[in-house]
Every structure is written in C-alpha cells, then in structure tokens.
mmCIF file of C-alpha atoms in Angstrom:
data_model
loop_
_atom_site.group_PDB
_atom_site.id
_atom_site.type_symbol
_atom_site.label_atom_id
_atom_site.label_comp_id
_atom_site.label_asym_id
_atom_site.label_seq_id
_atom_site.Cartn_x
_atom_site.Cartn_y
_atom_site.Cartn_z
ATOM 1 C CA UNK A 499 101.377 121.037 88.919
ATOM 2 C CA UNK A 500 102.571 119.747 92.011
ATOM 3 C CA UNK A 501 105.759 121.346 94.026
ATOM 4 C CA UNK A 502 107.278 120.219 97.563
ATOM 5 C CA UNK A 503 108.980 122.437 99.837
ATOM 6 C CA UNK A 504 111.391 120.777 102.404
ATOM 7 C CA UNK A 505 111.730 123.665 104.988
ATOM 8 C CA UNK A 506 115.165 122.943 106.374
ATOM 9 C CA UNK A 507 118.204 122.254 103.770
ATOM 10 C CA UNK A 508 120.336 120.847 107.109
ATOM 11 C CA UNK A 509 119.426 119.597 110.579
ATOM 12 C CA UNK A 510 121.929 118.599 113.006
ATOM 13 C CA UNK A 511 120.996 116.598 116.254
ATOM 14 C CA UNK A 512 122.956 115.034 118.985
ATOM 15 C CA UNK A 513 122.518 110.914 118.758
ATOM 16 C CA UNK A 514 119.592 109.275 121.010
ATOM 17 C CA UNK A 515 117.544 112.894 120.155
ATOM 18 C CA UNK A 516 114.293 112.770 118.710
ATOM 19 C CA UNK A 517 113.938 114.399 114.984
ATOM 20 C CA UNK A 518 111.456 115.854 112.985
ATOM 21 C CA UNK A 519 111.765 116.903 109.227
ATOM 22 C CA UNK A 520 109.605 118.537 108.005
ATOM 23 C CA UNK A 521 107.879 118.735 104.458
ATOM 24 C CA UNK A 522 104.566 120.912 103.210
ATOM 25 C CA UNK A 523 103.398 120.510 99.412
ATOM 26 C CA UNK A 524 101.573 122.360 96.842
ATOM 27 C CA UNK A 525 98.606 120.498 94.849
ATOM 28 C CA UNK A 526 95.477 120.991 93.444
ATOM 29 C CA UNK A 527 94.863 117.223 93.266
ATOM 30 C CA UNK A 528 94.943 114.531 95.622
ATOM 31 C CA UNK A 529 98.773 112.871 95.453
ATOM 32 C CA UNK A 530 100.540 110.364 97.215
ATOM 33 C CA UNK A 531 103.434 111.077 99.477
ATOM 34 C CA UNK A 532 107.283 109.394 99.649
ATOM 35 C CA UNK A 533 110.047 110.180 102.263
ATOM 36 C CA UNK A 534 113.555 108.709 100.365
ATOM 37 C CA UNK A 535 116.514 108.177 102.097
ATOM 38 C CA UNK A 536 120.078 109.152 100.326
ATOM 39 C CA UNK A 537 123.467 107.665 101.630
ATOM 40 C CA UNK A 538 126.411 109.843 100.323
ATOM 41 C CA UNK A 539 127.171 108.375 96.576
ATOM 42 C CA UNK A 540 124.275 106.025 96.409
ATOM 43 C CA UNK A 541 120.853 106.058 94.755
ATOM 44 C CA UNK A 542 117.854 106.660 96.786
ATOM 45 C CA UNK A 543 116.129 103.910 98.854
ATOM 46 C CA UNK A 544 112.023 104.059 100.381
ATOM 47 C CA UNK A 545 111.418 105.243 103.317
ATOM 48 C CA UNK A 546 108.195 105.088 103.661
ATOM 49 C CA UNK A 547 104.824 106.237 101.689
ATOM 50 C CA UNK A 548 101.919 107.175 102.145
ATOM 51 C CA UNK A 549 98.998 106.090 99.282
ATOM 52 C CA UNK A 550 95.335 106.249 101.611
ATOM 53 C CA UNK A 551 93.898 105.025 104.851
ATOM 54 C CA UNK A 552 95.422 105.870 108.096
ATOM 55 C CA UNK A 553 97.188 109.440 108.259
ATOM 56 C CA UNK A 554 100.473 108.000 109.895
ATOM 57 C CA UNK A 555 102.236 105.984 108.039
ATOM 58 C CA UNK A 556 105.694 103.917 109.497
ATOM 59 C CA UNK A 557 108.564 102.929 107.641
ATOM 60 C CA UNK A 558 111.884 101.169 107.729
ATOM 61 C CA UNK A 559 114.676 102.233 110.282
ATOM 62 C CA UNK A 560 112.360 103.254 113.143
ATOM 63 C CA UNK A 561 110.924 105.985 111.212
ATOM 64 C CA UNK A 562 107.045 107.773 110.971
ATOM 65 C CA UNK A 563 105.334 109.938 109.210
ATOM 66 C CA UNK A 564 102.109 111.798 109.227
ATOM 67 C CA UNK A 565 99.721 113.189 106.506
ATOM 68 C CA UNK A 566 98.043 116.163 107.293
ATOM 69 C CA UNK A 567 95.838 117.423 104.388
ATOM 70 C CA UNK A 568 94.684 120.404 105.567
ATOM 71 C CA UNK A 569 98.174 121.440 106.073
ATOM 72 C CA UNK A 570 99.294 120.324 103.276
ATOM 73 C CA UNK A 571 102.424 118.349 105.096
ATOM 74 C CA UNK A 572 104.551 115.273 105.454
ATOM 75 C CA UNK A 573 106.647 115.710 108.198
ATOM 76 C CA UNK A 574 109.279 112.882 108.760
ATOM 77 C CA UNK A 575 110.118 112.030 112.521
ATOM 78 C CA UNK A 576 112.211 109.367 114.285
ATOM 79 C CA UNK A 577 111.788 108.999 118.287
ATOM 80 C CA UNK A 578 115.632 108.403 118.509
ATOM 81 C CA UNK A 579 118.245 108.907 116.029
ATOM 82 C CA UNK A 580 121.540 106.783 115.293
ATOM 83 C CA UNK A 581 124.665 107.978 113.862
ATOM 84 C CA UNK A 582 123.770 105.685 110.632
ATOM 85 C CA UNK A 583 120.773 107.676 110.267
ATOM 86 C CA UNK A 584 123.474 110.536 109.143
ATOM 87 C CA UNK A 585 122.142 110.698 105.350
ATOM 88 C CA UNK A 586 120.476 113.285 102.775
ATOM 89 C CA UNK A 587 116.407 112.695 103.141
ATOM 90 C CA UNK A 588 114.029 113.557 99.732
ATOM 91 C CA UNK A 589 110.224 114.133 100.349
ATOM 92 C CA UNK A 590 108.111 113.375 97.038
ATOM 93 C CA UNK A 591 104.947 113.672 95.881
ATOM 94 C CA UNK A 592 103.108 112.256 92.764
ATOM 95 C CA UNK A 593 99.314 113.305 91.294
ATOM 96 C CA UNK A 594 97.400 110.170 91.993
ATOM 97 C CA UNK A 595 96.045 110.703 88.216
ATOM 98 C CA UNK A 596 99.643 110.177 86.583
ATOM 99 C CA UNK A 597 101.296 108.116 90.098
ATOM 100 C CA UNK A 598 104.531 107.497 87.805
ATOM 101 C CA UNK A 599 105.878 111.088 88.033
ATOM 102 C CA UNK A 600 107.612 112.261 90.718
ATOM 103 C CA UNK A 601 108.394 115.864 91.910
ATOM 104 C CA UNK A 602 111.291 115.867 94.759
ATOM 105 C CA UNK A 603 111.739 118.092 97.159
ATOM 106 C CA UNK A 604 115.243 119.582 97.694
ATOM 107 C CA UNK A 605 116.248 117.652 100.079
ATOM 108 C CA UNK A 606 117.662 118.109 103.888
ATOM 109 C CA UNK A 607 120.939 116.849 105.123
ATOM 110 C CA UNK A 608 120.286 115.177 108.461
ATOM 111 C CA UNK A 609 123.488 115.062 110.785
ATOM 112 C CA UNK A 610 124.363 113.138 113.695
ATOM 113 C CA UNK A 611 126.709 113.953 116.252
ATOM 114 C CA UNK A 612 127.975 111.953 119.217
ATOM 115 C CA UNK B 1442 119.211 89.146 92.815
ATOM 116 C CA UNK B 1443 117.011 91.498 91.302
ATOM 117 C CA UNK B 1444 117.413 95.625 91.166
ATOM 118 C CA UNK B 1445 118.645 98.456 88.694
ATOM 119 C CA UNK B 1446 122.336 98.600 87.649
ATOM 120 C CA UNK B 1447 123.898 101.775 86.231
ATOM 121 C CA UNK B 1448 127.249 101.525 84.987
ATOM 122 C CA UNK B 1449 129.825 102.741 84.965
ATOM 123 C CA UNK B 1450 129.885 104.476 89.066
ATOM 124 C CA UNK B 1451 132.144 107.720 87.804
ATOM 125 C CA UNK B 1452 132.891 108.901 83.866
ATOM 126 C CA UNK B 1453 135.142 111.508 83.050
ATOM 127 C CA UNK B 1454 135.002 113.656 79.624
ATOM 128 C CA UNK B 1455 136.290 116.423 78.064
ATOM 129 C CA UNK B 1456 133.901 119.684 77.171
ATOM 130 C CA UNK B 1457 132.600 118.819 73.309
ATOM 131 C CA UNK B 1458 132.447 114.739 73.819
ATOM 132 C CA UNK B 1459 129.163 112.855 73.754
ATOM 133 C CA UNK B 1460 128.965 110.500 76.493
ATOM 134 C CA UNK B 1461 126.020 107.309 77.020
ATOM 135 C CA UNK B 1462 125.188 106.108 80.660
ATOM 136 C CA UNK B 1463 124.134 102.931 80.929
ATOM 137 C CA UNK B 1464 120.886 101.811 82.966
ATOM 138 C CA UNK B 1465 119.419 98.332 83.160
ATOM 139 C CA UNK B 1466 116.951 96.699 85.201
ATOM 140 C CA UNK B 1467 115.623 92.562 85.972
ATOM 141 C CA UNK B 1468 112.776 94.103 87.697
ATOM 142 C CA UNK B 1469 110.617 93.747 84.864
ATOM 143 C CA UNK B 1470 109.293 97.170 85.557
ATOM 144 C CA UNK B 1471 107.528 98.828 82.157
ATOM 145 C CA UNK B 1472 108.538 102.136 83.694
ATOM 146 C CA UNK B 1473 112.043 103.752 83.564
ATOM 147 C CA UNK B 1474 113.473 107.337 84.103
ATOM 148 C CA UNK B 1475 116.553 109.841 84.135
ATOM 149 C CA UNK B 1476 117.248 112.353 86.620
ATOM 150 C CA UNK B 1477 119.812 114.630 87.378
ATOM 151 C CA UNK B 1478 120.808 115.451 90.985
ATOM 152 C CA UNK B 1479 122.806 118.750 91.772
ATOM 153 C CA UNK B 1480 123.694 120.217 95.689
ATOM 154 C CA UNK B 1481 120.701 121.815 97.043
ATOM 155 C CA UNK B 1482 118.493 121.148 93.817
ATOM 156 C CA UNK B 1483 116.815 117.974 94.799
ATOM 157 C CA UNK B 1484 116.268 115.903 91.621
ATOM 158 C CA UNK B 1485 115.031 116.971 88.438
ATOM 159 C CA UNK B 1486 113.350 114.587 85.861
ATOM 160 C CA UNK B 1487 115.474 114.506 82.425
ATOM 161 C CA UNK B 1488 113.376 111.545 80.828
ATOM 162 C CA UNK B 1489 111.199 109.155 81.567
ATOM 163 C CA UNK B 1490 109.720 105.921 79.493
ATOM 164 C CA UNK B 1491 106.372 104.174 79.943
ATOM 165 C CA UNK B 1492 106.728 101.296 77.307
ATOM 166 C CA UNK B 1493 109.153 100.384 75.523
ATOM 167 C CA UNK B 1494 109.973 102.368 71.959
ATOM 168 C CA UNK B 1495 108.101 104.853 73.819
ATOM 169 C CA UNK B 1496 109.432 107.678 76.064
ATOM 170 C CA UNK B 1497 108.934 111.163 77.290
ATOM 171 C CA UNK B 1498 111.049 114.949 78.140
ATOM 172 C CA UNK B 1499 110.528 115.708 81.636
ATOM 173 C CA UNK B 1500 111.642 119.133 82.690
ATOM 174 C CA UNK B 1501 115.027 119.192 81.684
ATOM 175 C CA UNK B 1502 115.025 117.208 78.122
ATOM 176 C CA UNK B 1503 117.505 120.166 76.381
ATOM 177 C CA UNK B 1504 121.067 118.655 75.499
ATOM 178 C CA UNK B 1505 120.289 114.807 76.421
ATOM 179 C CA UNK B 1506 118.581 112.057 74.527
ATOM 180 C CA UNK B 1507 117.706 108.482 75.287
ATOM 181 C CA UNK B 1508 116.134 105.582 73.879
ATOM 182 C CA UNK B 1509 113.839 101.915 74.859
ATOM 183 C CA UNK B 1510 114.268 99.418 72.439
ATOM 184 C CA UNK B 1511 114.589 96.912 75.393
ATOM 185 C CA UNK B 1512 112.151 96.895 78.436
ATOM 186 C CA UNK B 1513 115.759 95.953 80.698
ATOM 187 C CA UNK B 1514 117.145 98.853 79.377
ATOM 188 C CA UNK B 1515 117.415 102.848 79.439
ATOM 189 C CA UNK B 1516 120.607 104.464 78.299
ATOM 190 C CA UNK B 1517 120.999 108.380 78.240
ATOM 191 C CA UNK B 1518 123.265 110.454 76.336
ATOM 192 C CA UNK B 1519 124.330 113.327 77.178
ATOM 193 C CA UNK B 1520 125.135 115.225 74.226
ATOM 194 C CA UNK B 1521 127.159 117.946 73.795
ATOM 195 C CA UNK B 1522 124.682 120.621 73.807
ATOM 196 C CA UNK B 1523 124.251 120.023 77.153
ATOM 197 C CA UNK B 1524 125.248 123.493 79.007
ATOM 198 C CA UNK B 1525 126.166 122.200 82.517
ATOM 199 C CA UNK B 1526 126.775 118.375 82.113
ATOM 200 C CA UNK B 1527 128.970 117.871 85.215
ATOM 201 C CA UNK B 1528 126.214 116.473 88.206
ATOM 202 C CA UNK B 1529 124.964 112.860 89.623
ATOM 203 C CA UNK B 1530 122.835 110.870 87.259
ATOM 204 C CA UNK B 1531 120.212 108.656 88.445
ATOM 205 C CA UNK B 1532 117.936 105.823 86.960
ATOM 206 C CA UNK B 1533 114.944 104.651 87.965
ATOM 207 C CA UNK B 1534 112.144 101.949 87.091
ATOM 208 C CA UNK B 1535 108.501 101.453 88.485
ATOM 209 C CA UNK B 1536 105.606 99.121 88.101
ATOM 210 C CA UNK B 1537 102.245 99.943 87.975
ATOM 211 C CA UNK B 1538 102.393 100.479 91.688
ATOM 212 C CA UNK B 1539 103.578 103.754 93.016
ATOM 213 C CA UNK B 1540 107.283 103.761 94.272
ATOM 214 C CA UNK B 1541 110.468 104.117 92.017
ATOM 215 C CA UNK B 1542 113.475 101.962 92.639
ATOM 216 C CA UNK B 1543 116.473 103.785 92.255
ATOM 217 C CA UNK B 1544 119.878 102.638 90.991
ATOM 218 C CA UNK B 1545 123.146 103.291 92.737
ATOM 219 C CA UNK B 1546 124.107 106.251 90.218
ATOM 220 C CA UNK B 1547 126.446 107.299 88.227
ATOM 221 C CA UNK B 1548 128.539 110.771 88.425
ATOM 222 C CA UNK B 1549 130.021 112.491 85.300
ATOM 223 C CA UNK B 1550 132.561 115.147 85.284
ATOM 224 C CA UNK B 1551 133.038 116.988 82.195
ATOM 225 C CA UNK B 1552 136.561 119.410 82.478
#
C-alpha cells in the first residue's frame, strides 16, 4: 500500500519569495505522482503530474516539480509566489497497476503575506 | 461546458436523519468517487465506482452507501450510522487516463 507524507502542515512566505513544499512517499511499486491545488470551499484542481520521462515536471501557475526516486519525493516549488497562490496544496500518489486510486497526502496550507 | 456538479454547496441535518448528496458529471468519465475531507486529514476515499451498477468501499465505507445506475451520476448517502458525519464531501470522476477531476463540494453539518 502506498502512503504520502507532506512534511509541513503550514508554510508562510512573504510575496515575490521563492517556495518549496515538500512531499516524500512510501511504495513498493512504481506510482505516479499529483500536486492538487485547494482554494478555501472549492474542490481540488491539477497542478501538475508526473506519469514517466523527464524527472521535472511543470505545471499551471508558474509552478515545478521534481521526481526523485531514490528519495522517494515530490517536492513542489514556485520561483516567486503571489498572494493568489494563498491556498491548501494535496500531494498524491497512485500504484501505476490500479492508476484510478488515489492516496492524498494531508495537505499544507501555503500563506502569503505582503 | 463540461465538469462535475455536486449539489447542493452546504446541507444541514439533525443527528438520526439520512441525508443523499448529489454528484453528476458530462465528462463521460466511467470512473467516479466519494471522499471525505476533514482539517489536517487530507482526503480519505469513502467509495469509488468503475462502471456503472458496479462500485467499490474504499477506506472509510462504514455508515455511507451509494449507488451507479447512471454513468452521469454518483449520489452518496450518508446514513445514520455514520459516527462523525459533519466534514466536506467531495466527488470525483476519471477516465482511463490518470488524473481525477474534482467537483466544487459539498459541506454537511449534522447538529
């Protein structure tokens, strides 16, 4: 079975700051990777993913992330953030045997201040 | 336009009541799921449907139910056997590809 460990539940940053969250996983089997983005009292929207190939993958709203599979991690990063980038971000992973099942991490709270 | 609708955006019951959330989708996805969302718990699968008339517990099956007779649609109850019912429900569909689409949610407060 598959877990995800987000290692910080809240990260605050000044606006214009560079920001890294970060996001290790447990498997035994090779999985694909998702970074969600939550904005308060709405569903969940893609970030970005990460199925094969290259190890850093981009996604919408100016933001990266890597794969590293000898660490077992998915850290998110954004060169400079934006007060709209104040949302709750999910890291995911699913067994690439049975793709449809998703196991979230628990999320962390990313806040931007002026 | 096309996407995932869950209706209605907040419910309010009392302790006791069954209640049905409503999930539909014009994605033509063959995949569709439940989760429940709680502070600091991430999201936990409730139940999730490959086909339709077909459909599966995820970790957290005890006190709901749902049912596919419709590939557009997914509605969960969430019966009164339900401990803790009071949390942010979300629905979600998928294709054969990899990503779920999530609808906007719906939160239920049982006093």
């Amino acid at each position: 079975a598959q877990s995800v460990t987000q290692l910080d539940s809240q990260v605050p940053v000044f606006e214009e700051a560079p920001v890294e969250l970060r996001c290790n996983y447990s498997s035994s089997v090779s999985v694909y990777l998702f970074w969600y983005v939550q904005y308060p009292n709405q569903g969940l929207q893609l970030l970005l993913k990460y199925l094969s190939g290259s190890t850093l993958v981009k996604g919408i709203n100016g933001f990266e992330a890597e794969f590293n599979k000898s660490q077992t991690s998915f850290h998110l990063r954004k060169p400079s953030v934006h007060i709209s980038d104040t949302a709750e971000y999910f890291c995911a992973v699913s067994d690439k045997r049975v793709s449809q099942k998703l196991v979230f991490g628990q999320g962390t709270r990313l806040t931007i201040n002026p | 336009d096309g996407g995932i609708t869950q209706s209605p955006k907040y419910l309010f019951r009392k302790e006791g009541q069954n209640v049905t959330l409503s999930c539909e989708q014009n994605l033509n996805h063959d995949a569709m799921y439940w989760y429940r969302q709680d502070p600091g718990q991430g999201l936990r699968l409730i139940y999730y449907s490959q086909i339709v008339n077909d459909f599966q517990k995820g970790d957290i099956a005890e006190g709901y139910s749902v049912s596919r007779e419709k590939k557009e649609s997914f509605p969960l109850t969430v019966t009164s056997a339900q401990k803790n019912p009071t949390a942010f429900y979300l629905c979600a569909s998928s294709e054969s590809s990899y990503e779920q689409y999530f609808g906007p949610g719906t939160r239920l407060t049982v006093t």
